């Protein structure tokens, strides 16, 4: 029998780390809202709706011109937000959830997900682009 365990931690962040985390959550929110706007536009104009991969390619092209601040955060935060958006649409079309709403700054601080090399060592957690927390 395989036993799976999950641990929940609260991070004790200094001001610089807190600012970096807020930037990551802001980038994830912006990417989610951008993807939702693009999907709505494609649907109303009768085009094929873009997938998370298509939207990520568009986002990479925009990084070079319109949104250079996105280089300050890990690439995983907007990628995962676009994957969340795809999952939200799947859930909507399978009648498991309501239509996805735009994310707002006013409804909580926000969240983001990171993938890749995450290391937990004693009392520290090392995250990509954020360092030791």
PDB file of C-alpha atoms in Angstrom:
ATOM      1  CA  UNK A   1       0.000   0.000   0.000  1.00  0.00           C
ATOM      2  CA  UNK A   2       1.347   3.401  -1.005  1.00  0.00           C
ATOM      3  CA  UNK A   3       0.932   6.264   1.426  1.00  0.00           C
ATOM      4  CA  UNK A   4       0.884   9.795   0.071  1.00  0.00           C
ATOM      5  CA  UNK A   5       1.564  12.735   2.320  1.00  0.00           C
ATOM      6  CA  UNK A   6       1.131  16.443   1.861  1.00  0.00           C
ATOM      7  CA  UNK A   7       2.605  19.189   3.965  1.00  0.00           C
ATOM      8  CA  UNK A   8       1.365  22.713   4.305  1.00  0.00           C
ATOM      9  CA  UNK A   9       3.783  25.477   5.228  1.00  0.00           C
ATOM     10  CA  UNK A  10       3.510  29.174   5.829  1.00  0.00           C
ATOM     11  CA  UNK A  11       6.369  31.185   4.420  1.00  0.00           C
ATOM     12  CA  UNK A  12       7.952  33.896   6.559  1.00  0.00           C
ATOM     13  CA  UNK A  13       8.906  36.433   3.886  1.00  0.00           C
ATOM     14  CA  UNK A  14      10.830  39.657   4.149  1.00  0.00           C
ATOM     15  CA  UNK A  15       9.691  42.746   2.196  1.00  0.00           C
ATOM     16  CA  UNK A  16      11.788  41.972  -0.886  1.00  0.00           C
ATOM     17  CA  UNK A  17      10.519  38.379  -1.092  1.00  0.00           C
ATOM     18  CA  UNK A  18       6.939  39.499  -0.516  1.00  0.00           C
ATOM     19  CA  UNK A  19       7.255  41.997  -3.390  1.00  0.00           C
ATOM     20  CA  UNK A  20       8.633  39.256  -5.657  1.00  0.00           C
ATOM     21  CA  UNK A  21       5.719  36.948  -4.760  1.00  0.00           C
ATOM     22  CA  UNK A  22       3.222  39.744  -5.423  1.00  0.00           C
ATOM     23  CA  UNK A  23       4.851  40.317  -8.835  1.00  0.00           C
ATOM     24  CA  UNK A  24       4.460  36.626  -9.625  1.00  0.00           C
ATOM     25  CA  UNK A  25       0.798  36.586  -8.632  1.00  0.00           C
ATOM     26  CA  UNK A  26       0.210  39.786 -10.636  1.00  0.00           C
ATOM     27  CA  UNK A  27       1.829  38.249 -13.720  1.00  0.00           C
ATOM     28  CA  UNK A  28      -0.299  35.121 -13.343  1.00  0.00           C
ATOM     29  CA  UNK A  29      -3.455  37.260 -13.007  1.00  0.00           C
ATOM     30  CA  UNK A  30      -2.499  39.339 -16.056  1.00  0.00           C
ATOM     31  CA  UNK A  31      -1.829  36.216 -18.146  1.00  0.00           C
ATOM     32  CA  UNK A  32      -5.143  34.633 -17.080  1.00  0.00           C
ATOM     33  CA  UNK A  33      -7.075  37.809 -17.960  1.00  0.00           C
ATOM     34  CA  UNK A  34      -5.223  38.157 -21.274  1.00  0.00           C
ATOM     35  CA  UNK A  35      -6.024  34.554 -22.169  1.00  0.00           C
ATOM     36  CA  UNK A  36      -9.680  34.920 -21.205  1.00  0.00           C
ATOM     37  CA  UNK A  37      -9.982  38.105 -23.270  1.00  0.00           C
ATOM     38  CA  UNK A  38      -8.360  36.428 -26.294  1.00  0.00           C
ATOM     39  CA  UNK A  39     -10.609  33.358 -25.995  1.00  0.00           C
ATOM     40  CA  UNK A  40     -13.725  35.542 -25.777  1.00  0.00           C
ATOM     41  CA  UNK A  41     -12.626  37.595 -28.816  1.00  0.00           C
ATOM     42  CA  UNK A  42     -11.946  34.444 -30.851  1.00  0.00           C
ATOM     43  CA  UNK A  43     -15.302  32.947 -29.906  1.00  0.00           C
ATOM     44  CA  UNK A  44     -17.316  36.071 -30.794  1.00  0.00           C
ATOM     45  CA  UNK A  45     -15.522  36.468 -34.135  1.00  0.00           C
ATOM     46  CA  UNK A  46     -16.122  32.801 -35.008  1.00  0.00           C
ATOM     47  CA  UNK A  47     -12.452  31.780 -34.982  1.00  0.00           C
ATOM     48  CA  UNK A  48     -10.969  28.694 -33.365  1.00  0.00           C
ATOM     49  CA  UNK A  49     -10.263  29.446 -29.710  1.00  0.00           C
ATOM     50  CA  UNK A  50      -6.550  29.443 -28.854  1.00  0.00           C
ATOM     51  CA  UNK A  51      -5.113  26.836 -26.504  1.00  0.00           C
ATOM     52  CA  UNK A  52      -2.797  27.508 -23.586  1.00  0.00           C
ATOM     53  CA  UNK A  53       0.217  26.770 -25.805  1.00  0.00           C
ATOM     54  CA  UNK A  54      -0.967  29.252 -28.469  1.00  0.00           C
ATOM     55  CA  UNK A  55      -1.574  31.903 -25.829  1.00  0.00           C
ATOM     56  CA  UNK A  56       1.844  31.311 -24.294  1.00  0.00           C
ATOM     57  CA  UNK A  57       3.471  31.849 -27.686  1.00  0.00           C
ATOM     58  CA  UNK A  58       1.554  35.127 -28.048  1.00  0.00           C
ATOM     59  CA  UNK A  59       2.636  36.122 -24.553  1.00  0.00           C
ATOM     60  CA  UNK A  60       6.294  35.450 -25.397  1.00  0.00           C
ATOM     61  CA  UNK A  61       5.988  37.681 -28.462  1.00  0.00           C
ATOM     62  CA  UNK A  62       4.383  40.434 -26.344  1.00  0.00           C
ATOM     63  CA  UNK A  63       7.150  40.222 -23.731  1.00  0.00           C
ATOM     64  CA  UNK A  64       9.648  41.687 -26.162  1.00  0.00           C
ATOM     65  CA  UNK A  65       7.553  44.754 -26.974  1.00  0.00           C
ATOM     66  CA  UNK A  66       4.621  45.582 -24.723  1.00  0.00           C
ATOM     67  CA  UNK A  67       5.169  43.787 -21.425  1.00  0.00           C
ATOM     68  CA  UNK A  68       8.907  43.698 -20.628  1.00  0.00           C
ATOM     69  CA  UNK A  69       8.115  43.599 -16.892  1.00  0.00           C
ATOM     70  CA  UNK A  70       7.123  39.959 -17.408  1.00  0.00           C
ATOM     71  CA  UNK A  71      10.841  39.100 -17.599  1.00  0.00           C
ATOM     72  CA  UNK A  72      11.115  39.852 -13.858  1.00  0.00           C
ATOM     73  CA  UNK A  73       9.039  36.802 -12.953  1.00  0.00           C
ATOM     74  CA  UNK A  74       9.405  33.101 -13.559  1.00  0.00           C
ATOM     75  CA  UNK A  75       8.015  31.793 -16.836  1.00  0.00           C
ATOM     76  CA  UNK A  76       6.065  29.183 -14.875  1.00  0.00           C
ATOM     77  CA  UNK A  77       3.608  31.626 -13.271  1.00  0.00           C
ATOM     78  CA  UNK A  78       1.927  32.809 -16.513  1.00  0.00           C
ATOM     79  CA  UNK A  79       2.207  29.346 -18.078  1.00  0.00           C
ATOM     80  CA  UNK A  80       0.358  27.722 -15.216  1.00  0.00           C
ATOM     81  CA  UNK A  81      -2.257  30.498 -15.227  1.00  0.00           C
ATOM     82  CA  UNK A  82      -2.990  29.764 -18.887  1.00  0.00           C
ATOM     83  CA  UNK A  83      -3.223  26.047 -18.110  1.00  0.00           C
ATOM     84  CA  UNK A  84      -5.662  26.896 -15.312  1.00  0.00           C
ATOM     85  CA  UNK A  85      -7.702  28.869 -17.844  1.00  0.00           C
ATOM     86  CA  UNK A  86      -7.860  25.884 -20.201  1.00  0.00           C
ATOM     87  CA  UNK A  87      -8.966  23.666 -17.308  1.00  0.00           C
ATOM     88  CA  UNK A  88     -11.630  26.236 -16.336  1.00  0.00           C
ATOM     89  CA  UNK A  89     -13.052  26.127 -19.865  1.00  0.00           C
ATOM     90  CA  UNK A  90     -13.063  22.319 -19.875  1.00  0.00           C
ATOM     91  CA  UNK A  91     -14.936  22.348 -16.565  1.00  0.00           C
ATOM     92  CA  UNK A  92     -17.398  24.931 -17.921  1.00  0.00           C
ATOM     93  CA  UNK A  93     -18.179  22.978 -21.071  1.00  0.00           C
ATOM     94  CA  UNK A  94     -18.629  19.770 -19.061  1.00  0.00           C
ATOM     95  CA  UNK A  95     -21.115  21.583 -16.756  1.00  0.00           C
ATOM     96  CA  UNK A  96     -18.920  21.274 -13.673  1.00  0.00           C
ATOM     97  CA  UNK A  97     -18.359  25.015 -13.188  1.00  0.00           C
ATOM     98  CA  UNK A  98     -19.529  28.458 -14.179  1.00  0.00           C
ATOM     99  CA  UNK A  99     -17.982  30.480 -16.983  1.00  0.00           C
ATOM    100  CA  UNK A 100     -14.491  31.729 -16.007  1.00  0.00           C
ATOM    101  CA  UNK A 101     -14.369  35.263 -14.631  1.00  0.00           C
ATOM    102  CA  UNK A 102     -11.639  37.837 -14.926  1.00  0.00           C
ATOM    103  CA  UNK A 103      -9.263  37.932 -11.959  1.00  0.00           C
ATOM    104  CA  UNK A 104      -9.287  41.134  -9.944  1.00  0.00           C
ATOM    105  CA  UNK A 105      -6.807  42.773  -7.591  1.00  0.00           C
ATOM    106  CA  UNK A 106      -9.699  43.539  -5.286  1.00  0.00           C
ATOM    107  CA  UNK A 107     -10.586  39.884  -4.676  1.00  0.00           C
ATOM    108  CA  UNK A 108      -7.658  38.775  -2.533  1.00  0.00           C
ATOM    109  CA  UNK A 109      -3.921  38.890  -3.047  1.00  0.00           C
ATOM    110  CA  UNK A 110      -3.921  36.226  -5.723  1.00  0.00           C
ATOM    111  CA  UNK A 111      -1.914  33.102  -6.192  1.00  0.00           C
ATOM    112  CA  UNK A 112       0.489  31.462  -8.584  1.00  0.00           C
ATOM    113  CA  UNK A 113       1.936  28.045  -9.180  1.00  0.00           C
ATOM    114  CA  UNK A 114       5.547  27.201  -9.948  1.00  0.00           C
ATOM    115  CA  UNK A 115       6.970  24.084 -11.523  1.00  0.00           C
ATOM    116  CA  UNK A 116      10.518  22.945 -11.961  1.00  0.00           C
ATOM    117  CA  UNK A 117      13.327  22.768  -9.455  1.00  0.00           C
ATOM    118  CA  UNK A 118      11.733  23.278  -6.066  1.00  0.00           C
ATOM    119  CA  UNK A 119      13.846  22.166  -3.122  1.00  0.00           C
ATOM    120  CA  UNK A 120      12.771  21.929   0.512  1.00  0.00           C
ATOM    121  CA  UNK A 121      15.634  21.785   2.992  1.00  0.00           C
ATOM    122  CA  UNK A 122      14.962  22.051   6.699  1.00  0.00           C
ATOM    123  CA  UNK A 123      13.495  25.489   7.264  1.00  0.00           C
ATOM    124  CA  UNK A 124      14.041  26.898   3.766  1.00  0.00           C
ATOM    125  CA  UNK A 125      12.330  26.448   0.414  1.00  0.00           C
ATOM    126  CA  UNK A 126      14.151  27.237  -2.806  1.00  0.00           C
ATOM    127  CA  UNK A 127      11.886  28.363  -5.654  1.00  0.00           C
ATOM    128  CA  UNK A 128      12.850  29.322  -9.194  1.00  0.00           C
ATOM    129  CA  UNK A 129      13.461  33.093  -9.616  1.00  0.00           C
ATOM    130  CA  UNK A 130      12.566  33.689  -5.948  1.00  0.00           C
ATOM    131  CA  UNK A 131      15.581  32.010  -4.327  1.00  0.00           C
ATOM    132  CA  UNK A 132      15.655  30.793  -0.755  1.00  0.00           C
ATOM    133  CA  UNK A 133      12.561  31.641   1.251  1.00  0.00           C
TER     134      UNK A 133
END
